[in-house]
PDB file of C-alpha atoms in Angstrom:
ATOM      1  CA  MET A 196       0.014  -0.018  -0.033  1.00  0.00           C
ATOM      2  CA  GLY A 197       2.930   2.319   0.773  1.00  0.00           C
ATOM      3  CA  PHE A 198       4.262   1.868  -2.728  1.00  0.00           C
ATOM      4  CA  ARG A 199       0.970   2.590  -4.357  1.00  0.00           C
ATOM      5  CA  LEU A 200       0.512   5.715  -2.184  1.00  0.00           C
ATOM      6  CA  SER A 201       3.994   6.873  -3.079  1.00  0.00           C
ATOM      7  CA  SER A 202       3.418   6.429  -6.712  1.00  0.00           C
ATOM      8  CA  VAL A 203       0.127   8.417  -6.482  1.00  0.00           C
ATOM      9  CA  MET A 204       1.850  11.253  -4.638  1.00  0.00           C
ATOM     10  CA  LEU A 205       4.548  11.277  -7.364  1.00  0.00           C
ATOM     11  CA  LEU A 206       1.898  11.845  -9.948  1.00  0.00           C
ATOM     12  CA  ILE A 207       0.739  14.919  -8.065  1.00  0.00           C
ATOM     13  CA  VAL A 208       4.204  16.307  -8.043  1.00  0.00           C
ATOM     14  CA  MET A 209       5.024  15.472 -11.671  1.00  0.00           C
ATOM     15  CA  PHE A 210       1.742  16.573 -13.206  1.00  0.00           C
ATOM     16  CA  PRO A 211       2.157  20.358 -13.050  1.00  0.00           C
ATOM     17  CA  ILE A 212       5.773  19.978 -14.198  1.00  0.00           C
ATOM     18  CA  ILE A 213       4.708  18.115 -17.272  1.00  0.00           C
ATOM     19  CA  LEU A 214       2.040  20.770 -17.979  1.00  0.00           C
ATOM     20  CA  ALA A 215       4.594  23.477 -17.256  1.00  0.00           C
ATOM     21  CA  LEU A 216       5.987  22.841 -20.762  1.00  0.00           C
ATOM     22  CA  GLU A 217       3.218  25.284 -21.800  1.00  0.00           C
ATOM     23  CA  ARG A 218       5.198  28.112 -20.184  1.00  0.00           C
ATOM     24  CA  GLY A 219       7.127  30.175 -22.676  1.00  0.00           C
ATOM     25  CA  GLU A 220       4.642  29.397 -25.505  1.00  0.00           C
ATOM     26  CA  LEU A 221       3.377  32.464 -27.407  1.00  0.00           C
ATOM     27  CA  LEU A 222      -0.259  32.990 -28.206  1.00  0.00           C
ATOM     28  CA  ASP A 223      -0.912  35.021 -31.330  1.00  0.00           C
ATOM     29  CA  MET A 224      -4.116  37.028 -30.700  1.00  0.00           C
ATOM     30  CA  SER A 225      -4.152  38.914 -33.993  1.00  0.00           C
ATOM     31  CA  TYR A 226      -5.686  37.884 -37.364  1.00  0.00           C
ATOM     32  CA  GLU A 227      -3.618  38.269 -40.569  1.00  0.00           C
ATOM     33  CA  PHE A 228      -4.432  41.157 -42.842  1.00  0.00           C
ATOM     34  CA  GLY A 229      -5.674  40.038 -46.318  1.00  0.00           C
ATOM     35  CA  ASP A 230      -8.827  39.458 -48.451  1.00  0.00           C
ATOM     36  CA  THR A 231     -10.805  38.192 -45.446  1.00  0.00           C
ATOM     37  CA  THR A 232      -9.969  41.068 -43.053  1.00  0.00           C
ATOM     38  CA  PRO A 233     -13.140  42.448 -41.615  1.00  0.00           C
ATOM     39  CA  SER A 234     -13.724  46.183 -41.837  1.00  0.00           C
ATOM     40  CA  TRP A 235     -16.521  48.143 -40.298  1.00  0.00           C
ATOM     41  CA  PRO A 236     -19.391  48.662 -42.725  1.00  0.00           C
ATOM     42  CA  GLY A 237     -18.837  51.766 -44.915  1.00  0.00           C
ATOM     43  CA  GLN A 238     -15.107  51.815 -44.273  1.00  0.00           C
ATOM     44  CA  GLU A 239     -12.269  50.988 -46.631  1.00  0.00           C
ATOM     45  CA  LEU A 240     -11.295  47.322 -46.905  1.00  0.00           C
ATOM     46  CA  PHE A 241      -7.699  46.201 -46.563  1.00  0.00           C
ATOM     47  CA  GLN A 242      -5.951  45.980 -49.939  1.00  0.00           C
ATOM     48  CA  LEU A 243      -2.432  44.738 -50.666  1.00  0.00           C
ATOM     49  CA  THR A 244      -1.049  45.903 -54.004  1.00  0.00           C
ATOM     50  CA  ILE A 245       1.945  43.852 -55.324  1.00  0.00           C
ATOM     51  CA  GLY A 246       4.549  46.258 -56.544  1.00  0.00           C
ATOM     52  CA  TYR A 247       7.195  43.769 -57.716  1.00  0.00           C
ATOM     53  CA  ARG A 248       7.752  40.101 -56.972  1.00  0.00           C
ATOM     54  CA  GLY A 249      10.378  38.217 -58.829  1.00  0.00           C
ATOM     55  CA  PRO A 250      14.071  38.172 -59.917  1.00  0.00           C
ATOM     56  CA  ALA A 251      15.613  41.639 -60.186  1.00  0.00           C
ATOM     57  CA  GLU A 252      18.415  42.923 -62.324  1.00  0.00           C
ATOM     58  CA  LYS A 253      20.889  43.256 -59.295  1.00  0.00           C
ATOM     59  CA  TYR A 254      19.338  40.711 -56.881  1.00  0.00           C
ATOM     60  CA  PRO A 255      18.321  37.062 -57.108  1.00  0.00           C
ATOM     61  CA  TRP A 256      14.952  37.973 -55.736  1.00  0.00           C
ATOM     62  CA  TYR A 257      13.054  41.008 -54.659  1.00  0.00           C
ATOM     63  CA  GLU A 258       9.635  41.778 -53.259  1.00  0.00           C
ATOM     64  CA  GLY A 259       7.953  45.174 -52.509  1.00  0.00           C
ATOM     65  CA  ASN A 260       4.342  46.004 -52.096  1.00  0.00           C
ATOM     66  CA  SER A 261       1.977  48.821 -50.926  1.00  0.00           C
ATOM     67  CA  TYR A 262      -1.227  48.576 -48.924  1.00  0.00           C
ATOM     68  CA  SER A 263      -4.224  50.620 -47.948  1.00  0.00           C
ATOM     69  CA  SER A 264      -6.705  50.188 -45.199  1.00  0.00           C
ATOM     70  CA  ALA A 265      -9.050  51.869 -42.745  1.00  0.00           C
ATOM     71  CA  GLU A 266      -7.499  52.385 -39.289  1.00  0.00           C
ATOM     72  CA  HIS A 267     -10.191  50.243 -37.712  1.00  0.00           C
ATOM     73  CA  ALA A 268      -9.997  47.108 -39.800  1.00  0.00           C
ATOM     74  CA  GLY A 269      -8.911  43.624 -38.729  1.00  0.00           C
ATOM     75  CA  THR A 270      -7.434  43.257 -35.300  1.00  0.00           C
ATOM     76  CA  HIS A 271      -6.815  46.820 -34.228  1.00  0.00           C
ATOM     77  CA  ILE A 272      -6.598  49.244 -31.482  1.00  0.00           C
ATOM     78  CA  ASP A 273      -9.121  52.085 -30.817  1.00  0.00           C
ATOM     79  CA  ALA A 274      -7.196  55.084 -29.393  1.00  0.00           C
ATOM     80  CA  PRO A 275      -9.346  56.935 -26.838  1.00  0.00           C
ATOM     81  CA  ALA A 276      -9.547  59.929 -29.306  1.00  0.00           C
ATOM     82  CA  HIS A 277     -11.695  57.630 -31.544  1.00  0.00           C
ATOM     83  CA  PHE A 278     -14.695  58.540 -29.505  1.00  0.00           C
ATOM     84  CA  SER A 279     -13.549  61.217 -27.102  1.00  0.00           C
ATOM     85  CA  GLU A 280     -12.327  64.734 -28.042  1.00  0.00           C
ATOM     86  CA  GLY A 281      -8.964  65.780 -26.681  1.00  0.00           C
ATOM     87  CA  LYS A 282      -7.996  62.221 -25.414  1.00  0.00           C
ATOM     88  CA  LEU A 283      -4.966  60.132 -26.452  1.00  0.00           C
ATOM     89  CA  ARG A 284      -4.274  59.335 -30.024  1.00  0.00           C
ATOM     90  CA  VAL A 285      -2.395  56.184 -30.970  1.00  0.00           C
ATOM     91  CA  SER A 286       1.076  57.793 -30.951  1.00  0.00           C
ATOM     92  CA  ASP A 287       0.362  59.474 -27.588  1.00  0.00           C
ATOM     93  CA  ILE A 288      -0.391  56.362 -25.552  1.00  0.00           C
ATOM     94  CA  PRO A 289       2.501  55.503 -23.269  1.00  0.00           C
ATOM     95  CA  ILE A 290       4.150  52.261 -24.406  1.00  0.00           C
ATOM     96  CA  SER A 291       3.969  50.871 -20.892  1.00  0.00           C
ATOM     97  CA  ARG A 292       0.229  50.676 -21.214  1.00  0.00           C
ATOM     98  CA  PHE A 293       0.456  48.199 -24.034  1.00  0.00           C
ATOM     99  CA  ILE A 294       1.944  45.617 -21.770  1.00  0.00           C
ATOM    100  CA  GLY A 295       0.264  44.123 -18.627  1.00  0.00           C
ATOM    101  CA  PRO A 296      -1.469  41.199 -17.061  1.00  0.00           C
ATOM    102  CA  GLY A 297      -4.063  39.593 -19.321  1.00  0.00           C
ATOM    103  CA  VAL A 298      -7.470  38.581 -17.851  1.00  0.00           C
ATOM    104  CA  ARG A 299     -10.267  36.879 -19.752  1.00  0.00           C
ATOM    105  CA  VAL A 300     -13.939  37.202 -18.816  1.00  0.00           C
ATOM    106  CA  ASP A 301     -15.960  34.394 -20.495  1.00  0.00           C
ATOM    107  CA  ILE A 302     -19.450  35.291 -21.577  1.00  0.00           C
ATOM    108  CA  SER A 303     -19.566  32.816 -24.472  1.00  0.00           C
ATOM    109  CA  GLU A 304     -22.398  30.706 -23.129  1.00  0.00           C
ATOM    110  CA  LYS A 305     -24.633  33.763 -22.568  1.00  0.00           C
ATOM    111  CA  SER A 306     -23.661  35.090 -26.012  1.00  0.00           C
ATOM    112  CA  ALA A 307     -24.566  31.752 -27.667  1.00  0.00           C
ATOM    113  CA  MET A 308     -27.990  32.089 -26.199  1.00  0.00           C
ATOM    114  CA  ASN A 309     -28.352  35.759 -27.153  1.00  0.00           C
ATOM    115  CA  PRO A 310     -26.306  37.213 -29.959  1.00  0.00           C
ATOM    116  CA  ASP A 311     -27.221  40.790 -28.648  1.00  0.00           C
ATOM    117  CA  TYR A 312     -25.877  39.997 -25.160  1.00  0.00           C
ATOM    118  CA  GLN A 313     -24.043  42.697 -23.354  1.00  0.00           C
ATOM    119  CA  MET A 314     -21.461  41.962 -20.543  1.00  0.00           C
ATOM    120  CA  THR A 315     -22.918  43.182 -17.218  1.00  0.00           C
ATOM    121  CA  VAL A 316     -21.400  44.423 -14.049  1.00  0.00           C
ATOM    122  CA  LYS A 317     -22.578  41.182 -12.368  1.00  0.00           C
ATOM    123  CA  ASP A 318     -20.493  39.223 -14.911  1.00  0.00           C
ATOM    124  CA  LEU A 319     -17.417  41.020 -13.672  1.00  0.00           C
ATOM    125  CA  GLN A 320     -18.344  40.700 -10.034  1.00  0.00           C
ATOM    126  CA  ASP A 321     -18.984  36.940 -10.521  1.00  0.00           C
ATOM    127  CA  TRP A 322     -15.581  36.662 -12.221  1.00  0.00           C
ATOM    128  CA  GLU A 323     -13.924  38.402  -9.302  1.00  0.00           C
ATOM    129  CA  GLU A 324     -15.665  36.133  -6.804  1.00  0.00           C
ATOM    130  CA  ILE A 325     -13.686  33.212  -8.388  1.00  0.00           C
ATOM    131  CA  ASN A 326     -10.531  34.921  -9.543  1.00  0.00           C
ATOM    132  CA  GLY A 327      -9.922  37.869  -7.370  1.00  0.00           C
ATOM    133  CA  LYS A 328      -9.884  41.580  -8.095  1.00  0.00           C
ATOM    134  CA  ILE A 329      -9.095  42.579 -11.695  1.00  0.00           C
ATOM    135  CA  PRO A 330      -5.401  43.575 -11.485  1.00  0.00           C
ATOM    136  CA  ASP A 331      -4.316  47.228 -11.984  1.00  0.00           C
ATOM    137  CA  ASP A 332      -2.884  48.077 -15.375  1.00  0.00           C
ATOM    138  CA  SER A 333      -4.389  44.874 -16.839  1.00  0.00           C
ATOM    139  CA  LEU A 334      -5.568  44.257 -20.323  1.00  0.00           C
ATOM    140  CA  LEU A 335      -9.073  42.885 -19.945  1.00  0.00           C
ATOM    141  CA  PHE A 336     -10.414  40.582 -22.743  1.00  0.00           C
ATOM    142  CA  VAL A 337     -14.099  39.706 -23.249  1.00  0.00           C
ATOM    143  CA  TYR A 338     -14.418  36.233 -24.670  1.00  0.00           C
ATOM    144  CA  THR A 339     -17.837  35.883 -26.558  1.00  0.00           C
ATOM    145  CA  GLY A 340     -16.938  32.994 -28.843  1.00  0.00           C
ATOM    146  CA  TRP A 341     -17.580  35.217 -31.876  1.00  0.00           C
ATOM    147  CA  GLY A 342     -14.085  34.521 -33.222  1.00  0.00           C
ATOM    148  CA  ALA A 343     -15.337  31.258 -34.589  1.00  0.00           C
ATOM    149  CA  PHE A 344     -17.262  33.300 -37.175  1.00  0.00           C
ATOM    150  CA  HIS A 345     -14.750  35.823 -38.226  1.00  0.00           C
ATOM    151  CA  LEU A 346     -14.353  34.463 -41.722  1.00  0.00           C
ATOM    152  CA  ASP A 347     -18.250  34.515 -42.230  1.00  0.00           C
ATOM    153  CA  ARG A 348     -19.269  38.194 -42.470  1.00  0.00           C
ATOM    154  CA  LEU A 349     -23.001  37.380 -42.164  1.00  0.00           C
ATOM    155  CA  ALA A 350     -22.478  35.325 -39.022  1.00  0.00           C
ATOM    156  CA  TYR A 351     -19.707  37.696 -37.560  1.00  0.00           C
ATOM    157  CA  PHE A 352     -21.549  41.070 -38.066  1.00  0.00           C
ATOM    158  CA  GLY A 353     -25.088  39.735 -38.187  1.00  0.00           C
ATOM    159  CA  SER A 354     -25.384  41.321 -41.628  1.00  0.00           C
ATOM    160  CA  ALA A 355     -23.651  40.597 -44.991  1.00  0.00           C
ATOM    161  CA  ARG A 356     -23.693  44.222 -45.965  1.00  0.00           C
ATOM    162  CA  ASN A 357     -20.387  46.120 -45.925  1.00  0.00           C
ATOM    163  CA  ASP A 358     -21.692  49.507 -46.992  1.00  0.00           C
ATOM    164  CA  THR A 359     -23.782  50.518 -43.846  1.00  0.00           C
ATOM    165  CA  PHE A 360     -24.648  49.337 -40.355  1.00  0.00           C
ATOM    166  CA  GLU A 361     -27.948  51.081 -40.251  1.00  0.00           C
ATOM    167  CA  ASP A 362     -31.335  50.670 -41.911  1.00  0.00           C
ATOM    168  CA  ASP A 363     -33.406  53.578 -43.396  1.00  0.00           C
ATOM    169  CA  GLN A 364     -34.751  54.382 -39.951  1.00  0.00           C
ATOM    170  CA  GLY A 365     -31.338  54.672 -38.294  1.00  0.00           C
ATOM    171  CA  ASN A 366     -31.518  51.334 -36.468  1.00  0.00           C
ATOM    172  CA  SER A 367     -28.556  48.991 -36.405  1.00  0.00           C
ATOM    173  CA  ILE A 368     -28.775  45.938 -38.658  1.00  0.00           C
ATOM    174  CA  LEU A 369     -25.876  44.241 -36.819  1.00  0.00           C
ATOM    175  CA  HIS A 370     -26.005  41.546 -34.202  1.00  0.00           C
ATOM    176  CA  PHE A 371     -23.064  40.527 -32.017  1.00  0.00           C
ATOM    177  CA  PRO A 372     -22.319  40.685 -28.292  1.00  0.00           C
ATOM    178  CA  GLY A 373     -20.493  43.471 -26.541  1.00  0.00           C
ATOM    179  CA  VAL A 374     -19.909  45.448 -23.297  1.00  0.00           C
ATOM    180  CA  ALA A 375     -22.893  47.226 -21.679  1.00  0.00           C
ATOM    181  CA  PRO A 376     -22.425  51.046 -21.199  1.00  0.00           C
ATOM    182  CA  GLU A 377     -22.971  50.789 -17.474  1.00  0.00           C
ATOM    183  CA  THR A 378     -20.397  48.029 -17.275  1.00  0.00           C
ATOM    184  CA  ALA A 379     -17.918  50.408 -18.912  1.00  0.00           C
ATOM    185  CA  ILE A 380     -18.786  53.083 -16.279  1.00  0.00           C
ATOM    186  CA  TRP A 381     -18.233  50.519 -13.466  1.00  0.00           C
ATOM    187  CA  LEU A 382     -14.743  49.642 -14.835  1.00  0.00           C
ATOM    188  CA  VAL A 383     -13.794  53.239 -15.084  1.00  0.00           C
ATOM    189  CA  SER A 384     -15.059  54.038 -11.615  1.00  0.00           C
ATOM    190  CA  ASN A 385     -13.927  50.948  -9.808  1.00  0.00           C
ATOM    191  CA  ARG A 386     -10.881  49.371 -11.620  1.00  0.00           C
ATOM    192  CA  ASN A 387      -7.714  50.536 -13.168  1.00  0.00           C
ATOM    193  CA  ILE A 388      -7.367  48.743 -16.520  1.00  0.00           C
ATOM    194  CA  SER A 389      -5.115  49.976 -19.341  1.00  0.00           C
ATOM    195  CA  GLY A 390      -7.172  48.556 -22.179  1.00  0.00           C
ATOM    196  CA  ILE A 391     -10.124  46.323 -23.072  1.00  0.00           C
ATOM    197  CA  GLY A 392     -10.371  43.839 -25.978  1.00  0.00           C
ATOM    198  CA  ILE A 393     -13.120  41.691 -27.544  1.00  0.00           C
ATOM    199  CA  ASP A 394     -13.394  38.990 -30.183  1.00  0.00           C
ATOM    200  CA  THR A 395     -16.197  40.854 -32.064  1.00  0.00           C
ATOM    201  CA  PRO A 396     -16.205  43.854 -34.477  1.00  0.00           C
ATOM    202  CA  SER A 397     -16.899  46.339 -31.632  1.00  0.00           C
ATOM    203  CA  ILE A 398     -16.602  46.951 -27.899  1.00  0.00           C
ATOM    204  CA  ASP A 399     -20.326  47.927 -28.029  1.00  0.00           C
ATOM    205  CA  TYR A 400     -22.830  45.312 -29.035  1.00  0.00           C
ATOM    206  CA  GLY A 401     -24.034  45.175 -32.578  1.00  0.00           C
ATOM    207  CA  GLN A 402     -27.441  46.862 -32.004  1.00  0.00           C
ATOM    208  CA  SER A 403     -25.750  50.046 -30.628  1.00  0.00           C
ATOM    209  CA  THR A 404     -25.894  53.245 -32.662  1.00  0.00           C
ATOM    210  CA  ASP A 405     -24.447  55.650 -30.029  1.00  0.00           C
ATOM    211  CA  PHE A 406     -21.474  53.500 -28.892  1.00  0.00           C
ATOM    212  CA  ARG A 407     -21.821  54.603 -25.246  1.00  0.00           C
ATOM    213  CA  ALA A 408     -19.465  51.838 -24.047  1.00  0.00           C
ATOM    214  CA  HIS A 409     -16.885  53.271 -26.323  1.00  0.00           C
ATOM    215  CA  GLN A 410     -17.494  56.784 -25.039  1.00  0.00           C
ATOM    216  CA  ASN A 411     -17.524  55.873 -21.348  1.00  0.00           C
ATOM    217  CA  LEU A 412     -14.171  54.007 -21.690  1.00  0.00           C
ATOM    218  CA  TYR A 413     -12.376  56.272 -23.958  1.00  0.00           C
ATOM    219  CA  GLN A 414     -13.236  59.458 -21.968  1.00  0.00           C
ATOM    220  CA  ALA A 415     -11.059  57.809 -19.215  1.00  0.00           C
ATOM    221  CA  ASN A 416      -8.231  57.254 -21.752  1.00  0.00           C
ATOM    222  CA  ILE A 417      -8.814  53.487 -21.671  1.00  0.00           C
ATOM    223  CA  TYR A 418      -8.110  52.096 -25.254  1.00  0.00           C
ATOM    224  CA  GLY A 419      -9.986  49.326 -27.022  1.00  0.00           C
ATOM    225  CA  MET A 420      -8.990  46.315 -29.024  1.00  0.00           C
ATOM    226  CA  GLU A 421     -11.435  44.760 -31.467  1.00  0.00           C
ATOM    227  CA  ASN A 422     -11.437  41.610 -33.655  1.00  0.00           C
ATOM    228  CA  VAL A 423      -9.129  39.906 -31.247  1.00  0.00           C
ATOM    229  CA  ALA A 424      -8.086  36.351 -32.176  1.00  0.00           C
ATOM    230  CA  ASN A 425      -7.781  33.162 -30.160  1.00  0.00           C
ATOM    231  CA  LEU A 426      -9.470  34.214 -26.964  1.00  0.00           C
ATOM    232  CA  ASP A 427     -10.555  30.617 -26.553  1.00  0.00           C
ATOM    233  CA  LYS A 428      -6.942  29.853 -25.841  1.00  0.00           C
ATOM    234  CA  LEU A 429      -6.178  32.667 -23.452  1.00  0.00           C
ATOM    235  CA  PRO A 430      -6.200  31.511 -19.841  1.00  0.00           C
ATOM    236  CA  THR A 431      -8.550  33.227 -17.461  1.00  0.00           C
ATOM    237  CA  THR A 432      -5.609  34.646 -15.527  1.00  0.00           C
ATOM    238  CA  GLY A 433      -1.854  34.194 -15.374  1.00  0.00           C
ATOM    239  CA  ALA A 434      -0.906  35.528 -18.839  1.00  0.00           C
ATOM    240  CA  ARG A 435       1.135  38.562 -19.663  1.00  0.00           C
ATOM    241  CA  VAL A 436      -0.094  40.359 -22.737  1.00  0.00           C
ATOM    242  CA  HIS A 437       1.774  42.659 -25.227  1.00  0.00           C
ATOM    243  CA  ALA A 438      -0.518  44.746 -27.558  1.00  0.00           C
ATOM    244  CA  LEU A 439       1.781  46.769 -29.791  1.00  0.00           C
ATOM    245  CA  PRO A 440      -0.050  48.880 -32.439  1.00  0.00           C
ATOM    246  CA  MET A 441       1.448  50.501 -35.517  1.00  0.00           C
ATOM    247  CA  LYS A 442       2.628  53.900 -34.236  1.00  0.00           C
ATOM    248  CA  ILE A 443       0.587  56.153 -36.508  1.00  0.00           C
ATOM    249  CA  LYS A 444       0.917  59.881 -35.647  1.00  0.00           C
ATOM    250  CA  ASP A 445      -2.357  61.416 -34.733  1.00  0.00           C
ATOM    251  CA  GLY A 446      -4.128  58.114 -35.556  1.00  0.00           C
ATOM    252  CA  SER A 447      -7.473  57.291 -34.062  1.00  0.00           C
ATOM    253  CA  GLY A 448      -6.697  53.638 -34.462  1.00  0.00           C
ATOM    254  CA  ALA A 449      -4.154  51.249 -35.936  1.00  0.00           C
ATOM    255  CA  PRO A 450      -3.485  47.586 -36.668  1.00  0.00           C
ATOM    256  CA  VAL A 451      -2.163  45.775 -33.489  1.00  0.00           C
ATOM    257  CA  ARG A 452      -0.125  42.683 -32.932  1.00  0.00           C
ATOM    258  CA  ILE A 453      -1.298  41.147 -29.725  1.00  0.00           C
ATOM    259  CA  VAL A 454       0.823  38.361 -28.083  1.00  0.00           C
ATOM    260  CA  ALA A 455       0.283  36.590 -24.751  1.00  0.00           C
ATOM    261  CA  MET A 456       2.612  34.410 -22.776  1.00  0.00           C
ATOM    262  CA  LEU A 457       2.101  32.707 -19.454  1.00  0.00           C
ATOM    263  CA  ASP A 458       3.842  34.203 -16.478  1.00  0.00           C
ATOM    264  CA  GLU A 459       6.728  32.246 -15.171  1.00  0.00           C
ATOM    265  CA  ASP A 460       4.839  31.268 -12.028  1.00  0.00           C
ATOM    266  CA  SER A 461       1.562  30.379 -13.816  1.00  0.00           C
ATOM    267  CA  THR A 462       0.147  27.327 -15.553  1.00  0.00           C
ATOM    268  CA  SER A 463      -2.670  27.430 -18.071  1.00  0.00           C
ATOM    269  CA  GLY A 464      -6.303  27.363 -17.186  1.00  0.00           C
ATOM    270  CA  THR A 465      -6.497  23.847 -18.602  1.00  0.00           C
ATOM    271  CA  ALA A 466      -3.465  22.815 -16.464  1.00  0.00           C
ATOM    272  CA  THR A 467      -5.162  24.174 -13.376  1.00  0.00           C
ATOM    273  CA  MET A 468      -8.400  22.375 -14.012  1.00  0.00           C
ATOM    274  CA  LEU A 469      -6.707  19.072 -14.831  1.00  0.00           C
ATOM    275  CA  TYR A 470      -4.471  19.403 -11.820  1.00  0.00           C
ATOM    276  CA  SER A 471      -7.413  20.016  -9.501  1.00  0.00           C
ATOM    277  CA  ALA A 472      -9.189  17.069 -10.929  1.00  0.00           C
ATOM    278  CA  LEU A 473      -6.178  14.875 -10.363  1.00  0.00           C
ATOM    279  CA  VAL A 474      -5.898  15.962  -6.795  1.00  0.00           C
ATOM    280  CA  LEU A 475      -9.480  15.094  -6.250  1.00  0.00           C
ATOM    281  CA  ILE A 476      -8.945  11.611  -7.884  1.00  0.00           C
ATOM    282  CA  VAL A 477      -5.866  10.962  -5.706  1.00  0.00           C
ATOM    283  CA  ALA A 478      -7.828  12.021  -2.518  1.00  0.00           C
ATOM    284  CA  VAL A 479     -10.468   9.369  -3.371  1.00  0.00           C
ATOM    285  CA  CYS A 480      -7.837   6.810  -4.130  1.00  0.00           C
ATOM    286  CA  CYS A 481      -6.055   7.508  -0.825  1.00  0.00           C
ATOM    287  CA  ALA A 482      -9.324   7.178   1.102  1.00  0.00           C
ATOM    288  CA  MET A 483      -9.975   3.841  -0.555  1.00  0.00           C
ATOM    289  CA  MET A 484      -6.432   2.559   0.449  1.00  0.00           C
ATOM    290  CA  LEU A 485      -6.893   3.406   4.105  1.00  0.00           C
TER     291      LEU A 485
END
C-alpha cells in the first residue's frame, strides 16, 4: 500500500511539471491582414497591391508592395480619441500601457443564447468572486466565442452588408455581443485597467448606434482592441499580454499585434483544472487505500 500511495503522490508532483511545458509558448491574438480582413461597414477594406515580386536585375529575388486600409480594420486598437475629443491618439499612448497582465472574462455561453448579449457588471463581479480583483494596469479581454465566425461576415456581423450598419430608420442591422455602457462606467469608476479587448467587431454590441461603452471607456483614456483572435486559448488569468499597435501619428486607431505568454509562475487554465481534478482523484484513491 505504501508503494501505491507513493506512486500516486509522485503523480501529483510530476503533473504540473509536465504541463509547465506550456510556459514560454506564445499565443498570437491577431488575425492576418488580407482578403478576409473584416472592416466596419462603410469603411475601406484592406488591400495589398503587389509592386514587384520576382528576380531583379541586381538581386536574385526582390519583393515590394503597398497597402491601404481603414485604421479600424482587422485586429486593431481604438485610441481613446476615436470617441472622445482631446483624449490620447495612437502615438500618444504610453508604451507601458500596451503591456500588462491579461485577464479573460468568458461570456460565451450567454452570447450563444443571445447574440445581442451585453457583458454586465454582475458578470465582472462573478468573475472576481472566483478569480480575485481585476489587477491594476491589466488588459481585460471579453471572450464571446464570436471569433469562430470571423471568416463569415454574415455570422460575424449579423449582416452581410459592408456599406452601412444602419437601416433607413437609423436602427442598427448588426448583431453580435459587446460590453454594456453601465459596465464600462463601473470599470472606469472601480478598476484601473489599461485597455479592453473583444473578439467581435466592436466593444459595443451590434445593436448600438450611439456607442456609449466606447465613449464611457475612452473618456477615461482606456483604449479598446477589436477583432481579437484566439481568446478561446487565453487563460482566465496568469498571462502577460503585449499589444503593440502601429505607431501612427495622430491616428485614431491602428493595426495591432497582440501576443500573450504565461507568466513564469503560472500554468494554463487547462492545467489548473486538470491538476485540480487529479488531486480530487488522488484524494479518493487515498481514502480507498486506508
